């Protein structure tokens, strides 16, 4: 089967750094995407990694290790507005479908 | 640019009733996706259109769900008859071209369906 695992919930303090991990098991792999979704809102694209290494976009960075079937999203200088659910998604199936993790709820405390 | 429009925003129906959702993608986006997101889970692709043709509907419960995209623009998703387990948020997304990695996905705000 195909699956993605990520923690269900992570708690951090405003101004801190937090890492959200994602491990995947898929029959094929082209890349790992990260999406942010606020409660009641639509998912919004954050980042995409096709190759091993770290991609940085402002306060957010995403890492991929294809050999370990593992990636993470790193959020720095946390702000209250970063409180949301974060999903990793892999293209590993047929017809280029995105396979989604169950999401990690990030709770930020002042 | 205007985003992906969906309506209604919320819908409550009784089981065995029918319901329809509407999506208007971003102008010029050829690819349209319908996702089902059950509370606490990630989105699950139901159907993918390229213009007005179906690319993938392998996870669409065809005995009760149907979708169409006339003229390659707007799309409707219908459930008939609804079951309790259909309670979820139905998300529509569009992209400029075939976009397997979700680079260019723009999601609508979704329709929250509650079946009682």
PDB file of N, CA, C and O in Angstrom, chain B residues 26-69:
ATOM      1  N   UNK B  26     -10.250  28.989 -11.790  1.00  0.00           N
ATOM      2  CA  UNK B  26      -9.585  30.198 -12.263  1.00  0.00           C
ATOM      3  C   UNK B  26      -9.623  30.215 -13.789  1.00  0.00           C
ATOM      4  O   UNK B  26      -9.396  29.177 -14.431  1.00  0.00           O
ATOM      5  N   UNK B  27      -9.900  31.369 -14.335  1.00  0.00           N
ATOM      6  CA  UNK B  27     -10.031  31.501 -15.786  1.00  0.00           C
ATOM      7  C   UNK B  27      -8.764  31.010 -16.489  1.00  0.00           C
ATOM      8  O   UNK B  27      -7.641  31.384 -16.126  1.00  0.00           O
ATOM      9  N   UNK B  28      -8.971  30.127 -17.469  1.00  0.00           N
ATOM     10  CA  UNK B  28      -7.839  29.621 -18.224  1.00  0.00           C
ATOM     11  C   UNK B  28      -7.213  28.355 -17.686  1.00  0.00           C
ATOM     12  O   UNK B  28      -6.367  27.743 -18.343  1.00  0.00           O
ATOM     13  N   UNK B  29      -7.624  27.949 -16.475  1.00  0.00           N
ATOM     14  CA  UNK B  29      -7.075  26.712 -15.907  1.00  0.00           C
ATOM     15  C   UNK B  29      -7.740  25.510 -16.571  1.00  0.00           C
ATOM     16  O   UNK B  29      -8.941  25.321 -16.492  1.00  0.00           O
ATOM     17  N   UNK B  30      -6.914  24.676 -17.187  1.00  0.00           N
ATOM     18  CA  UNK B  30      -7.444  23.547 -17.933  1.00  0.00           C
ATOM     19  C   UNK B  30      -7.791  22.361 -17.033  1.00  0.00           C
ATOM     20  O   UNK B  30      -8.668  21.574 -17.345  1.00  0.00           O
ATOM     21  N   UNK B  31      -7.077  22.245 -15.933  1.00  0.00           N
ATOM     22  CA  UNK B  31      -7.249  21.070 -15.089  1.00  0.00           C
ATOM     23  C   UNK B  31      -8.047  21.421 -13.843  1.00  0.00           C
ATOM     24  O   UNK B  31      -7.799  22.430 -13.191  1.00  0.00           O
ATOM     25  N   UNK B  32      -9.003  20.562 -13.525  1.00  0.00           N
ATOM     26  CA  UNK B  32      -9.872  20.778 -12.369  1.00  0.00           C
ATOM     27  C   UNK B  32      -9.944  19.487 -11.561  1.00  0.00           C
ATOM     28  O   UNK B  32     -10.036  18.395 -12.129  1.00  0.00           O
ATOM     29  N   UNK B  33      -9.864  19.633 -10.250  1.00  0.00           N
ATOM     30  CA  UNK B  33      -9.859  18.495  -9.338  1.00  0.00           C
ATOM     31  C   UNK B  33     -10.969  18.664  -8.311  1.00  0.00           C
ATOM     32  O   UNK B  33     -11.211  19.769  -7.821  1.00  0.00           O
ATOM     33  N   UNK B  34     -11.615  17.566  -7.969  1.00  0.00           N
ATOM     34  CA  UNK B  34     -12.505  17.516  -6.815  1.00  0.00           C
ATOM     35  C   UNK B  34     -11.875  16.594  -5.769  1.00  0.00           C
ATOM     36  O   UNK B  34     -11.502  15.465  -6.068  1.00  0.00           O
ATOM     37  N   UNK B  35     -11.769  17.122  -4.555  1.00  0.00           N
ATOM     38  CA  UNK B  35     -11.239  16.367  -3.442  1.00  0.00           C
ATOM     39  C   UNK B  35     -12.298  16.242  -2.351  1.00  0.00           C
ATOM     40  O   UNK B  35     -13.120  17.140  -2.157  1.00  0.00           O
ATOM     41  N   UNK B  36     -12.220  15.143  -1.615  1.00  0.00           N
ATOM     42  CA  UNK B  36     -13.029  14.970  -0.410  1.00  0.00           C
ATOM     43  C   UNK B  36     -12.080  14.990   0.795  1.00  0.00           C
ATOM     44  O   UNK B  36     -11.067  14.276   0.806  1.00  0.00           O
ATOM     45  N   UNK B  37     -12.391  15.832   1.778  1.00  0.00           N
ATOM     46  CA  UNK B  37     -11.559  15.891   2.982  1.00  0.00           C
ATOM     47  C   UNK B  37     -12.430  15.617   4.206  1.00  0.00           C
ATOM     48  O   UNK B  37     -13.226  16.462   4.610  1.00  0.00           O
ATOM     49  N   UNK B  38     -12.256  14.442   4.766  1.00  0.00           N
ATOM     50  CA  UNK B  38     -12.957  14.072   5.994  1.00  0.00           C
ATOM     51  C   UNK B  38     -12.193  14.671   7.168  1.00  0.00           C
ATOM     52  O   UNK B  38     -10.956  14.754   7.139  1.00  0.00           O
ATOM     53  N   UNK B  39     -12.907  15.092   8.176  1.00  0.00           N
ATOM     54  CA  UNK B  39     -12.313  15.752   9.330  1.00  0.00           C
ATOM     55  C   UNK B  39     -11.145  14.940   9.896  1.00  0.00           C
ATOM     56  O   UNK B  39     -11.281  13.744  10.165  1.00  0.00           O
ATOM     57  N   UNK B  40     -10.001  15.597  10.023  1.00  0.00           N
ATOM     58  CA  UNK B  40      -8.834  14.929  10.587  1.00  0.00           C
ATOM     59  C   UNK B  40      -8.023  14.130   9.586  1.00  0.00           C
ATOM     60  O   UNK B  40      -7.063  13.461   9.958  1.00  0.00           O
ATOM     61  N   UNK B  41      -8.405  14.210   8.319  1.00  0.00           N
ATOM     62  CA  UNK B  41      -7.681  13.476   7.288  1.00  0.00           C
ATOM     63  C   UNK B  41      -7.193  14.423   6.202  1.00  0.00           C
ATOM     64  O   UNK B  41      -7.636  15.565   6.106  1.00  0.00           O
ATOM     65  N   UNK B  42      -6.292  13.915   5.381  1.00  0.00           N
ATOM     66  CA  UNK B  42      -5.854  14.684   4.241  1.00  0.00           C
ATOM     67  C   UNK B  42      -6.862  14.594   3.108  1.00  0.00           C
ATOM     68  O   UNK B  42      -7.741  13.719   3.103  1.00  0.00           O
ATOM     69  N   UNK B  43      -6.776  15.489   2.147  1.00  0.00           N
ATOM     70  CA  UNK B  43      -7.696  15.445   1.002  1.00  0.00           C
ATOM     71  C   UNK B  43      -7.512  14.163   0.185  1.00  0.00           C
ATOM     72  O   UNK B  43      -6.393  13.674   0.034  1.00  0.00           O
ATOM     73  N   UNK B  44      -8.613  13.650  -0.321  1.00  0.00           N
ATOM     74  CA  UNK B  44      -8.596  12.483  -1.183  1.00  0.00           C
ATOM     75  C   UNK B  44      -9.167  12.863  -2.537  1.00  0.00           C
ATOM     76  O   UNK B  44     -10.278  13.395  -2.618  1.00  0.00           O
ATOM     77  N   UNK B  45      -8.405  12.601  -3.594  1.00  0.00           N
ATOM     78  CA  UNK B  45      -8.864  12.954  -4.931  1.00  0.00           C
ATOM     79  C   UNK B  45     -10.056  12.099  -5.327  1.00  0.00           C
ATOM     80  O   UNK B  45     -10.017  10.874  -5.244  1.00  0.00           O
ATOM     81  N   UNK B  46     -11.116  12.750  -5.768  1.00  0.00           N
ATOM     82  CA  UNK B  46     -12.287  12.043  -6.265  1.00  0.00           C
ATOM     83  C   UNK B  46     -12.259  11.945  -7.784  1.00  0.00           C
ATOM     84  O   UNK B  46     -12.497  10.882  -8.359  1.00  0.00           O
ATOM     85  N   UNK B  47     -11.990  13.073  -8.441  1.00  0.00           N
ATOM     86  CA  UNK B  47     -12.014  13.085  -9.891  1.00  0.00           C
ATOM     87  C   UNK B  47     -11.149  14.222 -10.393  1.00  0.00           C
ATOM     88  O   UNK B  47     -11.027  15.257  -9.744  1.00  0.00           O
ATOM     89  N   UNK B  48     -10.533  13.998 -11.547  1.00  0.00           N
ATOM     90  CA  UNK B  48      -9.671  14.985 -12.178  1.00  0.00           C
ATOM     91  C   UNK B  48     -10.090  15.155 -13.626  1.00  0.00           C
ATOM     92  O   UNK B  48     -10.225  14.176 -14.365  1.00  0.00           O
ATOM     93  N   UNK B  49     -10.322  16.409 -14.019  1.00  0.00           N
ATOM     94  CA  UNK B  49     -10.677  16.743 -15.392  1.00  0.00           C
ATOM     95  C   UNK B  49      -9.523  17.475 -16.074  1.00  0.00           C
ATOM     96  O   UNK B  49      -8.831  18.275 -15.455  1.00  0.00           O
ATOM     97  N   UNK B  50      -9.341  17.207 -17.336  1.00  0.00           N
ATOM     98  CA  UNK B  50      -8.460  18.013 -18.181  1.00  0.00           C
ATOM     99  C   UNK B  50      -9.378  18.570 -19.263  1.00  0.00           C
ATOM    100  O   UNK B  50      -9.898  17.816 -20.091  1.00  0.00           O
ATOM    101  N   UNK B  51      -9.592  19.885 -19.222  1.00  0.00           N
ATOM    102  CA  UNK B  51     -10.643  20.522 -20.018  1.00  0.00           C
ATOM    103  C   UNK B  51     -11.973  19.853 -19.645  1.00  0.00           C
ATOM    104  O   UNK B  51     -12.318  19.839 -18.481  1.00  0.00           O
ATOM    105  N   UNK B  52     -12.695  19.277 -20.559  1.00  0.00           N
ATOM    106  CA  UNK B  52     -13.954  18.660 -20.161  1.00  0.00           C
ATOM    107  C   UNK B  52     -13.893  17.144 -20.172  1.00  0.00           C
ATOM    108  O   UNK B  52     -14.921  16.467 -20.083  1.00  0.00           O
ATOM    109  N   UNK B  53     -12.685  16.585 -20.273  1.00  0.00           N
ATOM    110  CA  UNK B  53     -12.514  15.144 -20.237  1.00  0.00           C
ATOM    111  C   UNK B  53     -12.009  14.667 -18.891  1.00  0.00           C
ATOM    112  O   UNK B  53     -11.272  15.362 -18.209  1.00  0.00           O
ATOM    113  N   UNK B  54     -12.412  13.456 -18.520  1.00  0.00           N
ATOM    114  CA  UNK B  54     -12.002  12.871 -17.244  1.00  0.00           C
ATOM    115  C   UNK B  54     -10.629  12.216 -17.380  1.00  0.00           C
ATOM    116  O   UNK B  54     -10.424  11.377 -18.246  1.00  0.00           O
ATOM    117  N   UNK B  55      -9.684  12.631 -16.520  1.00  0.00           N
ATOM    118  CA  UNK B  55      -8.357  12.029 -16.504  1.00  0.00           C
ATOM    119  C   UNK B  55      -8.325  10.838 -15.555  1.00  0.00           C
ATOM    120  O   UNK B  55      -7.778   9.791 -15.872  1.00  0.00           O
ATOM    121  N   UNK B  56      -8.962  11.013 -14.383  1.00  0.00           N
ATOM    122  CA  UNK B  56      -8.933   9.957 -13.369  1.00  0.00           C
ATOM    123  C   UNK B  56     -10.156  10.083 -12.494  1.00  0.00           C
ATOM    124  O   UNK B  56     -10.410  11.151 -11.938  1.00  0.00           O
ATOM    125  N   UNK B  57     -10.911   9.029 -12.402  1.00  0.00           N
ATOM    126  CA  UNK B  57     -12.047   8.988 -11.475  1.00  0.00           C
ATOM    127  C   UNK B  57     -12.039   7.671 -10.715  1.00  0.00           C
ATOM    128  O   UNK B  57     -13.090   7.162 -10.300  1.00  0.00           O
ATOM    129  N   UNK B  58     -10.849   7.123 -10.536  1.00  0.00           N
ATOM    130  CA  UNK B  58     -10.734   5.798  -9.933  1.00  0.00           C
ATOM    131  C   UNK B  58     -11.213   5.745  -8.482  1.00  0.00           C
ATOM    132  O   UNK B  58     -11.592   4.683  -7.987  1.00  0.00           O
ATOM    133  N   UNK B  59     -11.194   6.864  -7.770  1.00  0.00           N
ATOM    134  CA  UNK B  59     -11.623   6.862  -6.377  1.00  0.00           C
ATOM    135  C   UNK B  59     -13.002   7.494  -6.191  1.00  0.00           C
ATOM    136  O   UNK B  59     -13.405   7.754  -5.059  1.00  0.00           O
ATOM    137  N   UNK B  60     -13.706   7.700  -7.268  1.00  0.00           N
ATOM    138  CA  UNK B  60     -15.054   8.257  -7.188  1.00  0.00           C
ATOM    139  C   UNK B  60     -16.053   7.115  -6.995  1.00  0.00           C
ATOM    140  O   UNK B  60     -16.117   6.209  -7.826  1.00  0.00           O
ATOM    141  N   UNK B  61     -16.835   7.135  -5.922  1.00  0.00           N
ATOM    142  CA  UNK B  61     -17.854   6.084  -5.726  1.00  0.00           C
ATOM    143  C   UNK B  61     -18.983   6.266  -6.745  1.00  0.00           C
ATOM    144  O   UNK B  61     -19.963   6.972  -6.495  1.00  0.00           O
ATOM    145  N   UNK B  62     -18.835   5.625  -7.851  1.00  0.00           N
ATOM    146  CA  UNK B  62     -19.695   5.933  -9.001  1.00  0.00           C
ATOM    147  C   UNK B  62     -21.148   5.492  -8.807  1.00  0.00           C
ATOM    148  O   UNK B  62     -22.011   5.908  -9.581  1.00  0.00           O
ATOM    149  N   UNK B  63     -21.393   4.665  -7.796  1.00  0.00           N
ATOM    150  CA  UNK B  63     -22.789   4.274  -7.577  1.00  0.00           C
ATOM    151  C   UNK B  63     -23.597   5.426  -7.003  1.00  0.00           C
ATOM    152  O   UNK B  63     -24.829   5.442  -7.099  1.00  0.00           O
ATOM    153  N   UNK B  64     -22.922   6.433  -6.443  1.00  0.00           N
ATOM    154  CA  UNK B  64     -23.664   7.533  -5.823  1.00  0.00           C
ATOM    155  C   UNK B  64     -23.117   8.910  -6.192  1.00  0.00           C
ATOM    156  O   UNK B  64     -23.816   9.910  -6.041  1.00  0.00           O
ATOM    157  N   UNK B  65     -21.887   8.972  -6.640  1.00  0.00           N
ATOM    158  CA  UNK B  65     -21.272  10.249  -6.979  1.00  0.00           C
ATOM    159  C   UNK B  65     -21.193  10.384  -8.498  1.00  0.00           C
ATOM    160  O   UNK B  65     -20.900   9.413  -9.204  1.00  0.00           O
ATOM    161  N   UNK B  66     -21.407  11.599  -8.957  1.00  0.00           N
ATOM    162  CA  UNK B  66     -21.193  11.900 -10.364  1.00  0.00           C
ATOM    163  C   UNK B  66     -20.650  13.314 -10.480  1.00  0.00           C
ATOM    164  O   UNK B  66     -20.874  14.152  -9.606  1.00  0.00           O
ATOM    165  N   UNK B  67     -19.915  13.546 -11.538  1.00  0.00           N
ATOM    166  CA  UNK B  67     -19.358  14.882 -11.759  1.00  0.00           C
ATOM    167  C   UNK B  67     -19.305  15.157 -13.238  1.00  0.00           C
ATOM    168  O   UNK B  67     -19.157  14.232 -14.049  1.00  0.00           O
ATOM    169  N   UNK B  68     -19.444  16.413 -13.573  1.00  0.00           N
ATOM    170  CA  UNK B  68     -19.317  16.806 -14.964  1.00  0.00           C
ATOM    171  C   UNK B  68     -18.657  18.172 -15.056  1.00  0.00           C
ATOM    172  O   UNK B  68     -18.687  18.967 -14.117  1.00  0.00           O
ATOM    173  N   UNK B  69     -18.068  18.408 -16.192  1.00  0.00           N
ATOM    174  CA  UNK B  69     -17.436  19.689 -16.443  1.00  0.00           C
ATOM    175  C   UNK B  69     -17.768  20.074 -17.879  1.00  0.00           C
ATOM    176  O   UNK B  69     -17.027  19.771 -18.814  1.00  0.00           O
TER     177      UNK B  69
END
